[in-house]
JSON list of C-alpha atoms in Angstrom, two decimals:
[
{"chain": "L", "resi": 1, "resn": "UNK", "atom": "CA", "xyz": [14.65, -0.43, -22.29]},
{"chain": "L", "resi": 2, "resn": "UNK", "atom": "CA", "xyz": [11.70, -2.66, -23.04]},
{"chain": "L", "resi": 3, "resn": "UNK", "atom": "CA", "xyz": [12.85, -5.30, -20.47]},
{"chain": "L", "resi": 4, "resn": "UNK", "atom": "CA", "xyz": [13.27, -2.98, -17.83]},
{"chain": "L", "resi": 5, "resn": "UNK", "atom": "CA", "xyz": [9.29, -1.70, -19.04]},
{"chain": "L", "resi": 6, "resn": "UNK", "atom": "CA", "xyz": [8.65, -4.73, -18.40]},
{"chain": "L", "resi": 7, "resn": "UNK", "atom": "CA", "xyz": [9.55, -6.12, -15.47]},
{"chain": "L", "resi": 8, "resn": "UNK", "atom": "CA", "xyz": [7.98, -2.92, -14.27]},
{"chain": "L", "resi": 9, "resn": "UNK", "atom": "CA", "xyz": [3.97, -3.89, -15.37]},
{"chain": "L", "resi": 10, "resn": "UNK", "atom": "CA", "xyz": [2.27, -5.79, -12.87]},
{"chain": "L", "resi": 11, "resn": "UNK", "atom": "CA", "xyz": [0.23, -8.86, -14.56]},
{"chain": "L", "resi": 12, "resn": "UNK", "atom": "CA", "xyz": [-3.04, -7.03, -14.38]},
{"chain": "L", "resi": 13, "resn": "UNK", "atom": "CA", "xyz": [-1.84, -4.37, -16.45]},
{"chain": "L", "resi": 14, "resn": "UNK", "atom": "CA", "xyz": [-0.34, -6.28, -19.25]},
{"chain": "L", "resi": 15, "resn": "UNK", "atom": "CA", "xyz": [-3.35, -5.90, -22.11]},
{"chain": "L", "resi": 16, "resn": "UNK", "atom": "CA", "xyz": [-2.92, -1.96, -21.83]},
{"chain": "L", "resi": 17, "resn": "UNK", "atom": "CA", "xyz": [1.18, -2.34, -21.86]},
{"chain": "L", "resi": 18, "resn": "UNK", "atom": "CA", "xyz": [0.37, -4.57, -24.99]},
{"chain": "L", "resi": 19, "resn": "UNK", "atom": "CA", "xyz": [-1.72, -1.83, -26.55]},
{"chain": "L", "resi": 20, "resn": "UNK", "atom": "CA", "xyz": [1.27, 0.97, -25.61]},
{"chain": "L", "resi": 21, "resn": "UNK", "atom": "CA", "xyz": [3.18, -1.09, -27.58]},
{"chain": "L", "resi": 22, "resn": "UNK", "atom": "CA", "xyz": [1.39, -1.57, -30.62]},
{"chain": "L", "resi": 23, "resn": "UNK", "atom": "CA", "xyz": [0.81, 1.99, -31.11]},
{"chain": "L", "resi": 24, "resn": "UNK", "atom": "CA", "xyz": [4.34, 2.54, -31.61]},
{"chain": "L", "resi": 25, "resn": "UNK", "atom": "CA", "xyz": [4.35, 0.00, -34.32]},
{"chain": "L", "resi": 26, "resn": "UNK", "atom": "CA", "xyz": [1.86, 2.03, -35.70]},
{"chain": "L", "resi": 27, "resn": "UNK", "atom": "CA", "xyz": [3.96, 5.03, -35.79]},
{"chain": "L", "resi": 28, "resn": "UNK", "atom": "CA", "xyz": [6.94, 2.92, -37.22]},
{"chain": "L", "resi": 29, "resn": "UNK", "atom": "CA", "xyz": [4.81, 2.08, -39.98]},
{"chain": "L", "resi": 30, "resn": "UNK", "atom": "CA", "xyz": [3.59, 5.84, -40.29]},
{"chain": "L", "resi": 31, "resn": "UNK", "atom": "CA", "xyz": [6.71, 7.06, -40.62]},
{"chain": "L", "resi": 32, "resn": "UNK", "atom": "CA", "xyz": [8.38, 4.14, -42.33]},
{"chain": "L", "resi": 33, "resn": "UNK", "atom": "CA", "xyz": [5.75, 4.97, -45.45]},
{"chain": "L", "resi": 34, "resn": "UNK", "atom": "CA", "xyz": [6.50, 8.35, -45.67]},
{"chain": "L", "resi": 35, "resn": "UNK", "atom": "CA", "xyz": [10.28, 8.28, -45.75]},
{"chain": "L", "resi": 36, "resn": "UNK", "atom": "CA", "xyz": [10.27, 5.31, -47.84]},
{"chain": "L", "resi": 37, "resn": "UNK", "atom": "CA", "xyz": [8.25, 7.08, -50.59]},
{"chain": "L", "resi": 38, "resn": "UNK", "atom": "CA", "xyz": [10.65, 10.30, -50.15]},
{"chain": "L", "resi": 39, "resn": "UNK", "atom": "CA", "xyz": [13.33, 8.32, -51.16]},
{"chain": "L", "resi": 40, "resn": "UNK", "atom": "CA", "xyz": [11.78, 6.76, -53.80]},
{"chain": "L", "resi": 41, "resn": "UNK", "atom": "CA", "xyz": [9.06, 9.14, -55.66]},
{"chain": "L", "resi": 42, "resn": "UNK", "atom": "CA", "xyz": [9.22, 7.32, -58.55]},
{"chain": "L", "resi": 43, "resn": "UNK", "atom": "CA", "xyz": [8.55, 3.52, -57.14]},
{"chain": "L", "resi": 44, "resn": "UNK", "atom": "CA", "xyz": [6.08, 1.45, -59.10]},
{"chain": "L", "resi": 45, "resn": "UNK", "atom": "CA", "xyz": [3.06, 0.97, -58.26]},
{"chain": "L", "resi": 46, "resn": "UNK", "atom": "CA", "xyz": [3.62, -2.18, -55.59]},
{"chain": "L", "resi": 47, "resn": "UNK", "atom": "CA", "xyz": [5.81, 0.07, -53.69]},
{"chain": "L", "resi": 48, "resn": "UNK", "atom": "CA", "xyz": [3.41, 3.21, -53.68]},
{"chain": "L", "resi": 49, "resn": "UNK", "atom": "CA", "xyz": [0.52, 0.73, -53.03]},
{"chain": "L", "resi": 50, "resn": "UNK", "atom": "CA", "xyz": [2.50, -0.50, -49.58]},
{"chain": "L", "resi": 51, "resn": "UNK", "atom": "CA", "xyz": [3.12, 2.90, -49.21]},
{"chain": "L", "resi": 52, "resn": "UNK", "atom": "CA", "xyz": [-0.30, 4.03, -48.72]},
{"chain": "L", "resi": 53, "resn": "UNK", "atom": "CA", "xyz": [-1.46, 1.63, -46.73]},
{"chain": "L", "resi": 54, "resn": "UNK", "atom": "CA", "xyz": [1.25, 1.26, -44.14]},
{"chain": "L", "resi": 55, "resn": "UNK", "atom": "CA", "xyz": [0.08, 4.64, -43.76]},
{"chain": "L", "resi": 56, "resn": "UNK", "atom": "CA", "xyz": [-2.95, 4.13, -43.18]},
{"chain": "L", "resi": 57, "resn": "UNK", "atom": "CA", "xyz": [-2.86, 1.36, -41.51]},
{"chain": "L", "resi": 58, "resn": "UNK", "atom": "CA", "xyz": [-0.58, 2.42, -39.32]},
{"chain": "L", "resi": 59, "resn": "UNK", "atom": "CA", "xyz": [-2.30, 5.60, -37.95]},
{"chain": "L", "resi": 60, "resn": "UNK", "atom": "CA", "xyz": [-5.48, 3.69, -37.46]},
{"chain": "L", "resi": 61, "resn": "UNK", "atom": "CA", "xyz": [-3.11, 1.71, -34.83]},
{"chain": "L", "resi": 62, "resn": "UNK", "atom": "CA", "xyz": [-1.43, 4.08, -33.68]},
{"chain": "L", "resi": 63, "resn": "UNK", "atom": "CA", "xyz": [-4.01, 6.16, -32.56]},
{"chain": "L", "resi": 64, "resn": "UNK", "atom": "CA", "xyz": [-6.47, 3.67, -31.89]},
{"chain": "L", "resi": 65, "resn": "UNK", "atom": "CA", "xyz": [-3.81, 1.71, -29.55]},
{"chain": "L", "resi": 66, "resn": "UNK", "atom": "CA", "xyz": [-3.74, 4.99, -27.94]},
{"chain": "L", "resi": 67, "resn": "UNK", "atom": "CA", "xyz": [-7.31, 5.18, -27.09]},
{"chain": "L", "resi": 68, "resn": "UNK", "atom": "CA", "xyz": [-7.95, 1.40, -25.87]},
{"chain": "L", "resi": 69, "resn": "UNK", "atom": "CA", "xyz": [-4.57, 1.99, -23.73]},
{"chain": "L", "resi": 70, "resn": "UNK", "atom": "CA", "xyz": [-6.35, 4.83, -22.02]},
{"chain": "L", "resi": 71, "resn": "UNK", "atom": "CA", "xyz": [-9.65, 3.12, -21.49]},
{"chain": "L", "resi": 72, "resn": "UNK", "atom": "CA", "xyz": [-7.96, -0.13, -20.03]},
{"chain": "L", "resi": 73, "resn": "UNK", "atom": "CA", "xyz": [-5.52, 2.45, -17.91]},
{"chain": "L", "resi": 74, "resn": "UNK", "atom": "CA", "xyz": [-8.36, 4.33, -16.68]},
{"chain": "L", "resi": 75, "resn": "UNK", "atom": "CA", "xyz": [-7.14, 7.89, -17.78]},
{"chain": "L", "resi": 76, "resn": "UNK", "atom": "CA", "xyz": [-9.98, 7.54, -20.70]},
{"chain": "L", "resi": 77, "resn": "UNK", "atom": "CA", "xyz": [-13.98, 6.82, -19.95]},
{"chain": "L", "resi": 78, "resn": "UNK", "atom": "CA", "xyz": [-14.70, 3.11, -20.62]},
{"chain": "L", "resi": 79, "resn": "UNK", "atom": "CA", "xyz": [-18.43, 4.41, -22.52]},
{"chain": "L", "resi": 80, "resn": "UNK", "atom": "CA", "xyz": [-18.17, 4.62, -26.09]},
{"chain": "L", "resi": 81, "resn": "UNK", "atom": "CA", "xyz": [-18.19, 7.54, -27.97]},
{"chain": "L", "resi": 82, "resn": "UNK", "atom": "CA", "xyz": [-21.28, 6.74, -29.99]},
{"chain": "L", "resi": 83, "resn": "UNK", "atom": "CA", "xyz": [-21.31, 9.88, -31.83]},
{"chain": "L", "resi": 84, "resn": "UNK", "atom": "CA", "xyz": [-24.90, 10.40, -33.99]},
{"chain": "L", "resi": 85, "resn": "UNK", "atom": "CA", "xyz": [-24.50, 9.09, -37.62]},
{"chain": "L", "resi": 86, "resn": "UNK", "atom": "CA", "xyz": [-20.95, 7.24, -36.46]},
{"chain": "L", "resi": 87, "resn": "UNK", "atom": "CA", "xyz": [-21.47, 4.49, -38.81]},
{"chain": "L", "resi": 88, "resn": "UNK", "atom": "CA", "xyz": [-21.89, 7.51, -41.52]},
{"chain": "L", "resi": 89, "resn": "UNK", "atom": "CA", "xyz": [-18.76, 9.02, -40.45]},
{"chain": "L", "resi": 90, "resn": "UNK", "atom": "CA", "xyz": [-17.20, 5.99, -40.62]},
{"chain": "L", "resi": 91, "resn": "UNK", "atom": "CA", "xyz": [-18.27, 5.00, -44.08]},
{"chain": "L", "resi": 92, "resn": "UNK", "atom": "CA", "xyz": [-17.57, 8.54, -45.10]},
{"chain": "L", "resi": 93, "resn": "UNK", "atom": "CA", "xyz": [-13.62, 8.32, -43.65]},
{"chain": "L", "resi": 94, "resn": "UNK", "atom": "CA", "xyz": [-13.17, 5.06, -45.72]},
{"chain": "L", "resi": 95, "resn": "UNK", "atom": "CA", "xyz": [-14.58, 6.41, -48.89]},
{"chain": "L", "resi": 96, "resn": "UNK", "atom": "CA", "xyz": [-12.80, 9.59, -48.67]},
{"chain": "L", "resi": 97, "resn": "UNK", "atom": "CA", "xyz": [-9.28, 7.36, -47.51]},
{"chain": "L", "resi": 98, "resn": "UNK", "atom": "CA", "xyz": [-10.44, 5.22, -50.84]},
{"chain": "L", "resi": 99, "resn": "UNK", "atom": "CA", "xyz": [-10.20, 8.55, -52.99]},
{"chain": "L", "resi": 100, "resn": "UNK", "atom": "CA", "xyz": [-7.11, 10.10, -51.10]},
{"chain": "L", "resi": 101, "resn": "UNK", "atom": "CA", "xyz": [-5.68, 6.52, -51.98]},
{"chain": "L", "resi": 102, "resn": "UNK", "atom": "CA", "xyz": [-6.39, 6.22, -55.59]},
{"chain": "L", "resi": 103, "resn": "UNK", "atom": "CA", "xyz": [-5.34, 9.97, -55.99]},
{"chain": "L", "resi": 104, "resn": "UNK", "atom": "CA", "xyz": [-1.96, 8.99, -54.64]},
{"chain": "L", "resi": 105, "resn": "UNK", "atom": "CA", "xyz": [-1.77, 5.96, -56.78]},
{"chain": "L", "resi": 106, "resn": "UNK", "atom": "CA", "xyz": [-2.44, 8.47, -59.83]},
{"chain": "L", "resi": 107, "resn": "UNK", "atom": "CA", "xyz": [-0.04, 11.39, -58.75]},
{"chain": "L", "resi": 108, "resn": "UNK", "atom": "CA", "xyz": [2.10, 10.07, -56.08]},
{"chain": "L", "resi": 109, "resn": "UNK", "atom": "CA", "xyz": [2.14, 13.53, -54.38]},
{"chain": "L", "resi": 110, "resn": "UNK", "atom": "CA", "xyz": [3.52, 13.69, -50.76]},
{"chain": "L", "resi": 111, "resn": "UNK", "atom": "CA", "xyz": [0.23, 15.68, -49.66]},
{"chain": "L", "resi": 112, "resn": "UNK", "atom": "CA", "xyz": [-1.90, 12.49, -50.23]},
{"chain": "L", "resi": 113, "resn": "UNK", "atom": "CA", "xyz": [0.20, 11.11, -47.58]},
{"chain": "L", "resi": 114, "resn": "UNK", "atom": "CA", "xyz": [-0.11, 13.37, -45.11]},
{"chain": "L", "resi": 115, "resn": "UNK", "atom": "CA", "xyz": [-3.74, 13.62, -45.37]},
{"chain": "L", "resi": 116, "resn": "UNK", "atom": "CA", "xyz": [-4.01, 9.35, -44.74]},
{"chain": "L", "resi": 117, "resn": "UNK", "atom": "CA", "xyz": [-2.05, 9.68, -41.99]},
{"chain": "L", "resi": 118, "resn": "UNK", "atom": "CA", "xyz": [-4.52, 12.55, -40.87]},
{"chain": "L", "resi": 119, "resn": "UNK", "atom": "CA", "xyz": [-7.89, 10.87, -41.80]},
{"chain": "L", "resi": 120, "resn": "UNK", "atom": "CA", "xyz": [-6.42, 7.46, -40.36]},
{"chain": "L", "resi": 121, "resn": "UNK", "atom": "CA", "xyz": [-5.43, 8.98, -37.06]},
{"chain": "L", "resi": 122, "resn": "UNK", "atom": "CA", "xyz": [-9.36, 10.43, -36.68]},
{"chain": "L", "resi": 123, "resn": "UNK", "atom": "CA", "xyz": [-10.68, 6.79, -37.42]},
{"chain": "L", "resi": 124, "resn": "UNK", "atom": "CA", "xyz": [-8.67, 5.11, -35.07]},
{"chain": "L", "resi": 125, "resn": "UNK", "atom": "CA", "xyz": [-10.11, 7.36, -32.29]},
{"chain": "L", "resi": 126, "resn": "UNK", "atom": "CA", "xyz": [-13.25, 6.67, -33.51]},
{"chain": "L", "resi": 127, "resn": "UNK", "atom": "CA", "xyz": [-13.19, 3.38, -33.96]},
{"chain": "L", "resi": 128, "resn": "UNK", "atom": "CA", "xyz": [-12.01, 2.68, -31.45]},
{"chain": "L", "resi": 129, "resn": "UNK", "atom": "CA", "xyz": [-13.38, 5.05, -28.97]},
{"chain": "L", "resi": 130, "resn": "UNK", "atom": "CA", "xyz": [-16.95, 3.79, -29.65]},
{"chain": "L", "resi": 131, "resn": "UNK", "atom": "CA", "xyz": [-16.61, 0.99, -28.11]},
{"chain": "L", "resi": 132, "resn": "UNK", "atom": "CA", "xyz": [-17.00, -0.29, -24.84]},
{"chain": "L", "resi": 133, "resn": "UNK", "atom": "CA", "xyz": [-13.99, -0.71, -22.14]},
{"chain": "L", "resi": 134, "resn": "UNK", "atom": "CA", "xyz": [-15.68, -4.37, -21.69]},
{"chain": "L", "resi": 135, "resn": "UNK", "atom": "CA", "xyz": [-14.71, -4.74, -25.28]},
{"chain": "L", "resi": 136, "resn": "UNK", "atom": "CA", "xyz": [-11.43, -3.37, -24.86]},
{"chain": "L", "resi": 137, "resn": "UNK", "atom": "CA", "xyz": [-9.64, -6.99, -24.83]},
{"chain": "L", "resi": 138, "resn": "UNK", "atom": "CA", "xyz": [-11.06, -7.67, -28.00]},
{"chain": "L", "resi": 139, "resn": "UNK", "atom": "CA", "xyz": [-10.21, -4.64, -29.51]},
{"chain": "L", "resi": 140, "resn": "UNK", "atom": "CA", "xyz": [-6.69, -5.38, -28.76]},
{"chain": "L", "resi": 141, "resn": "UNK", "atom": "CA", "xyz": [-6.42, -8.28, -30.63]},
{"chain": "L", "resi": 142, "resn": "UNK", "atom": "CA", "xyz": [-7.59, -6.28, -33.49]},
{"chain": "L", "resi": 143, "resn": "UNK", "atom": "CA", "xyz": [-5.36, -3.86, -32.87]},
{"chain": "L", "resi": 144, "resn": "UNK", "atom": "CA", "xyz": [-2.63, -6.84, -32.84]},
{"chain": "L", "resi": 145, "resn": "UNK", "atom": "CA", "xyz": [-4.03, -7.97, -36.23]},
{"chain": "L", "resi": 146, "resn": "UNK", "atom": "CA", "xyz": [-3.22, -4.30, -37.72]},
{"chain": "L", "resi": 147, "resn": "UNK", "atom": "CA", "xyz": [-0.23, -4.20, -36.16]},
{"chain": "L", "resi": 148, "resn": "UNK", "atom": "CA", "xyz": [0.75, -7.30, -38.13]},
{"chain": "L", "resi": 149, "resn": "UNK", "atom": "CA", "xyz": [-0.56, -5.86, -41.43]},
{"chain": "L", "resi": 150, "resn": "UNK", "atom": "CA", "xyz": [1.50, -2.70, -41.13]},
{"chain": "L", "resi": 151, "resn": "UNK", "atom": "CA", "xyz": [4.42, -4.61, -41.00]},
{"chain": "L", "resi": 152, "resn": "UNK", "atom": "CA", "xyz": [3.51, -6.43, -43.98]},
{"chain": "L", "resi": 153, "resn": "UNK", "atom": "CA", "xyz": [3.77, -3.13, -45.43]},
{"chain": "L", "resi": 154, "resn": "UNK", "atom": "CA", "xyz": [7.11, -2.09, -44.17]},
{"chain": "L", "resi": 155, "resn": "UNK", "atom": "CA", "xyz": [8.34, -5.60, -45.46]},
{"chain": "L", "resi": 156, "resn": "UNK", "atom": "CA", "xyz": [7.73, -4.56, -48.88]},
{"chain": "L", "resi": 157, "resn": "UNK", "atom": "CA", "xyz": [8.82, -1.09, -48.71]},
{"chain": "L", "resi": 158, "resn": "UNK", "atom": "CA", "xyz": [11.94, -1.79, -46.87]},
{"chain": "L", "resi": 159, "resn": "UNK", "atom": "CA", "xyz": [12.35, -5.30, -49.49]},
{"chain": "L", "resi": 160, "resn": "UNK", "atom": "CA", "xyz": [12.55, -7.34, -47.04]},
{"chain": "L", "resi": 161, "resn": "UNK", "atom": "CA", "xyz": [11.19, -10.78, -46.54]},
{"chain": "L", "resi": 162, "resn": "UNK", "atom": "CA", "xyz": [11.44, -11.13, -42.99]},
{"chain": "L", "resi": 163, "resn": "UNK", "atom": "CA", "xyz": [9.25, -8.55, -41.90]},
{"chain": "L", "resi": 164, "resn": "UNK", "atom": "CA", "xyz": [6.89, -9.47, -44.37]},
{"chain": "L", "resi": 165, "resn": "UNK", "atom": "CA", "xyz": [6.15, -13.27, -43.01]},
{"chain": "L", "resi": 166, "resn": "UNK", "atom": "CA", "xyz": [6.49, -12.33, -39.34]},
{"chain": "L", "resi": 167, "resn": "UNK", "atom": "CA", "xyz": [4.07, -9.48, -40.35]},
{"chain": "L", "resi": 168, "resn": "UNK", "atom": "CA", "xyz": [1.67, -12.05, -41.98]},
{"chain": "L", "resi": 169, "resn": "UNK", "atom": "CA", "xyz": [1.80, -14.41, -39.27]},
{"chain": "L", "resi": 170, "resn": "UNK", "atom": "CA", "xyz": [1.24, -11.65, -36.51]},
{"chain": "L", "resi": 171, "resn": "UNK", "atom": "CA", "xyz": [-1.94, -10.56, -38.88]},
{"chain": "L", "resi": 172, "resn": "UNK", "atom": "CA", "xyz": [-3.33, -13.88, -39.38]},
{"chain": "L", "resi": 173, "resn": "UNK", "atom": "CA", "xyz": [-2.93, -14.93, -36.04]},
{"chain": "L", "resi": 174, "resn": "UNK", "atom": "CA", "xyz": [-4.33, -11.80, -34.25]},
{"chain": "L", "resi": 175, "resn": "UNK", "atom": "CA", "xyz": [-7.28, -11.77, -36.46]},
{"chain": "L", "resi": 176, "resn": "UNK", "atom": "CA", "xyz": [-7.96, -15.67, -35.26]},
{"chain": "L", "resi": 177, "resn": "UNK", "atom": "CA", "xyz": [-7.08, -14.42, -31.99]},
{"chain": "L", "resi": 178, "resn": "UNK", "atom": "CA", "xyz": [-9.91, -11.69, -32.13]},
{"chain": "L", "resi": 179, "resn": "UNK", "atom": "CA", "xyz": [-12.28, -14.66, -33.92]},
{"chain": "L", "resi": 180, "resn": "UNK", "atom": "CA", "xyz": [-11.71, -16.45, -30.21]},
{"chain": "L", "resi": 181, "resn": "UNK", "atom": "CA", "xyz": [-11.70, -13.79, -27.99]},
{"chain": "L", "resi": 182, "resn": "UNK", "atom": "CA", "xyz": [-15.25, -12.40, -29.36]},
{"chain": "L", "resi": 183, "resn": "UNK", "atom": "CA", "xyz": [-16.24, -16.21, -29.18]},
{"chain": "L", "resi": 184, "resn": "UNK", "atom": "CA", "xyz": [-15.53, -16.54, -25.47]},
{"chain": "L", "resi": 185, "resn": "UNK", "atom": "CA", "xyz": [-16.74, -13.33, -24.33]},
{"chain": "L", "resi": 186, "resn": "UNK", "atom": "CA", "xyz": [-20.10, -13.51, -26.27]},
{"chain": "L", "resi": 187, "resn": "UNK", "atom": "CA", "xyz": [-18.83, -10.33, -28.40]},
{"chain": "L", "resi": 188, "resn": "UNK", "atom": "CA", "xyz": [-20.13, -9.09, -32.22]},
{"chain": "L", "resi": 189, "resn": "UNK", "atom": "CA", "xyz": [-17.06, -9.82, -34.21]},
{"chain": "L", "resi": 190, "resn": "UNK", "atom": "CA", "xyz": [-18.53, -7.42, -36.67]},
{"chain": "L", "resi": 191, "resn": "UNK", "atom": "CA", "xyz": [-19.21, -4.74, -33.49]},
{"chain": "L", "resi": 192, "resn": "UNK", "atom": "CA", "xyz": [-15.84, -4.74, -31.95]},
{"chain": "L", "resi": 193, "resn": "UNK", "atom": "CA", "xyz": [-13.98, -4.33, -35.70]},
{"chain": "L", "resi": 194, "resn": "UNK", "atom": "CA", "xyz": [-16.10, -1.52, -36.91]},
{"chain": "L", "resi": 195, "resn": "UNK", "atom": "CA", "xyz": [-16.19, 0.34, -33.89]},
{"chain": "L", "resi": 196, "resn": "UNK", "atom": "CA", "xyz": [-19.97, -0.19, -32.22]},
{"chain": "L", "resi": 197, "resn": "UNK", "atom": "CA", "xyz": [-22.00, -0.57, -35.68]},
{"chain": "L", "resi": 198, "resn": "UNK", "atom": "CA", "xyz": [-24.74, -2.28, -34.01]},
{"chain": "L", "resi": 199, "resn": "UNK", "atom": "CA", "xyz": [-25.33, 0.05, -30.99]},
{"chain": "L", "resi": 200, "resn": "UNK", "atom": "CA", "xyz": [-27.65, 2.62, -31.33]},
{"chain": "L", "resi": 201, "resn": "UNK", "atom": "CA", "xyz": [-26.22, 6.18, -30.55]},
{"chain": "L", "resi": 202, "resn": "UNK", "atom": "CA", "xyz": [-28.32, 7.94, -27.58]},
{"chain": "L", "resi": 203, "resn": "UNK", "atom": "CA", "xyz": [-31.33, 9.60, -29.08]},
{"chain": "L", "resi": 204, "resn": "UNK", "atom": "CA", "xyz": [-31.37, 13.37, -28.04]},
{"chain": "L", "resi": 205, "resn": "UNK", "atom": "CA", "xyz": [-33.54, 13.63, -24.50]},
{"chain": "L", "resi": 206, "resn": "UNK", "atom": "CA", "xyz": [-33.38, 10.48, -23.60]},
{"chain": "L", "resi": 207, "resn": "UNK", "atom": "CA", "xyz": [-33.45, 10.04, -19.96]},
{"chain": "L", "resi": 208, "resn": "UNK", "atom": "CA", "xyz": [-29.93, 8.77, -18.69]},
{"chain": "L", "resi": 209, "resn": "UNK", "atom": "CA", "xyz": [-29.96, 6.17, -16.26]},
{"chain": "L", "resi": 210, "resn": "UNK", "atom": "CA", "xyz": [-28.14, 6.65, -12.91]},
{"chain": "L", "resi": 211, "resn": "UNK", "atom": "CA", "xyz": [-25.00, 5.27, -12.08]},
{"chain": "L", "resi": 212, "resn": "UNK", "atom": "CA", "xyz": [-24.66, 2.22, -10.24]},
{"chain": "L", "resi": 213, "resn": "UNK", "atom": "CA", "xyz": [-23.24, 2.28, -7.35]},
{"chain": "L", "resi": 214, "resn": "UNK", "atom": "CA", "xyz": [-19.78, 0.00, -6.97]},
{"chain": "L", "resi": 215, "resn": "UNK", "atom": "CA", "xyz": [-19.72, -2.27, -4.19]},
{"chain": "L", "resi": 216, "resn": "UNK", "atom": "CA", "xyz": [-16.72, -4.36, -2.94]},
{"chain": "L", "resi": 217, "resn": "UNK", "atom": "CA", "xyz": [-17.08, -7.85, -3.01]},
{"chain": "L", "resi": 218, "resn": "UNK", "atom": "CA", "xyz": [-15.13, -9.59, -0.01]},
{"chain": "L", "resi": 219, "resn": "UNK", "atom": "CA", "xyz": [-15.10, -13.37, 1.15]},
{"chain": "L", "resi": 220, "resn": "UNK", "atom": "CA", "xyz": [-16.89, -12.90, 4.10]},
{"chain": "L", "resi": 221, "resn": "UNK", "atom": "CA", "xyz": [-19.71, -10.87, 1.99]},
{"chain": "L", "resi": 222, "resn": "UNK", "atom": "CA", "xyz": [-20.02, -14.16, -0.47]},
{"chain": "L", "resi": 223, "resn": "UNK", "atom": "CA", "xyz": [-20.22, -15.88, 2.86]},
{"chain": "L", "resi": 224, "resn": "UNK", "atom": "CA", "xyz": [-23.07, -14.43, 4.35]},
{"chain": "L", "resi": 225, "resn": "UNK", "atom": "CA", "xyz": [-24.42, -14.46, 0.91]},
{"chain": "L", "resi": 226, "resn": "UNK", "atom": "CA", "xyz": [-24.34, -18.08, 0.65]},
{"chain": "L", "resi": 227, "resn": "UNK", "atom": "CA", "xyz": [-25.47, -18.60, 4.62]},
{"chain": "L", "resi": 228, "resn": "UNK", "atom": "CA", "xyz": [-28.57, -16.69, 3.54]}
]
């Protein structure tokens, strides 16, 4: 099935097939955290610990892989969300994740997990969604990182080595990825992970400007450009 996907996206539209892809790693991990700790409600506290955040980590990637597909695909607007306070909400998701976390750690209750997957779905629209479609490549890389991480995750839960290393070296090596990518394309590290921190949100009544107009660049137009 994935071959035949394949040989079906045209070049130009690999980086959004790449981010269709990683969501459903996201939802492997997602799901691979929740049955795991249903068969095993009693697992110490490295288990439970891989638990939560294969959750977690998992619906930030799945969800968020959803959003940058459908800003590269063009079925999503490539403005960012930039929500007032959106660095707030964002704080206030992790800190309330950090709780749901340490309550799970304490009680190992199956509602703890639910919520995560909840709260981590919202943050990987938002994270995600506040930033740019220029930044879109970037985000994918991220995206890649996580992806890498929440296989980490699965390695431990599932005991198995293998899908702990390739997980680490998919991590490590999208997150030096991402370090390159922002390098080459001028792009805030720091803005593209934490989803637009340094842009402003729109202040209320401030006048929009107009949209440019798109104009078709052809040969013969650089042409006469350069004859002029």
């Amino acid at each position: 099935g994935g071959m035949v996907l394949g040989k079906q996206v045209s070049p130009i539209a690999l980086p959004q097939t790449v981010a269709a892809f990683h969501s459903l790693v996201g939802l492997a991990a997602m799901i691979t955290s929740m049955a795991s700790h249903m068969l095993h409600p009693n697992a110490g506290t490295m288990h439970m610990t891989a638990a939560i955040l294969g959750d977690y980590i998992g619906g930030v990637t799945l969800t968020g892989s959803l959003v940058a597909f459908g800003k590269l695909n063009g079925n999503l607007a490539s403005t960012p969300m930039n929500l007032p306070g959106k660095n707030f909400l964002n704080a206030g998701m992790l800190a309330a994740q950090m709780g749901i976390g340490a309550s799970f750690l304490a009680t190992g209750g199956m509602t703890e997990l639910v919520a995560t997957a909840a709260l981590s779905s919202i943050m990987g629209v938002h994270l995600v969604g506040s930033v740019g479609g220029g930044d879109m490549p970037c985000c994918i890389t991220v995206l890649n990182s996580y992806s890498g991480w929440a296989l980490v995750a699965e390695g431990f839960l599932l005991n198995s080595p293998i899908l702990t290393t390739i997980g680490s070296l998919i991590g490590f090596s999208g997150a030096i990825l991402t370090k390159i990518m922002c390098d080459a394309m001028n792009r805030d590290i720091m803005n593209v992970i934490f989803g637009g921190i340094a842009v402003p949100p729109k202040k209320a009544g401030a006048i929009e400007e107009e949209p440019r107009v798109h104009v078709e660049a052809t040969s013969e137009s650089a042409a006469a450009l350069l004859a002029a």
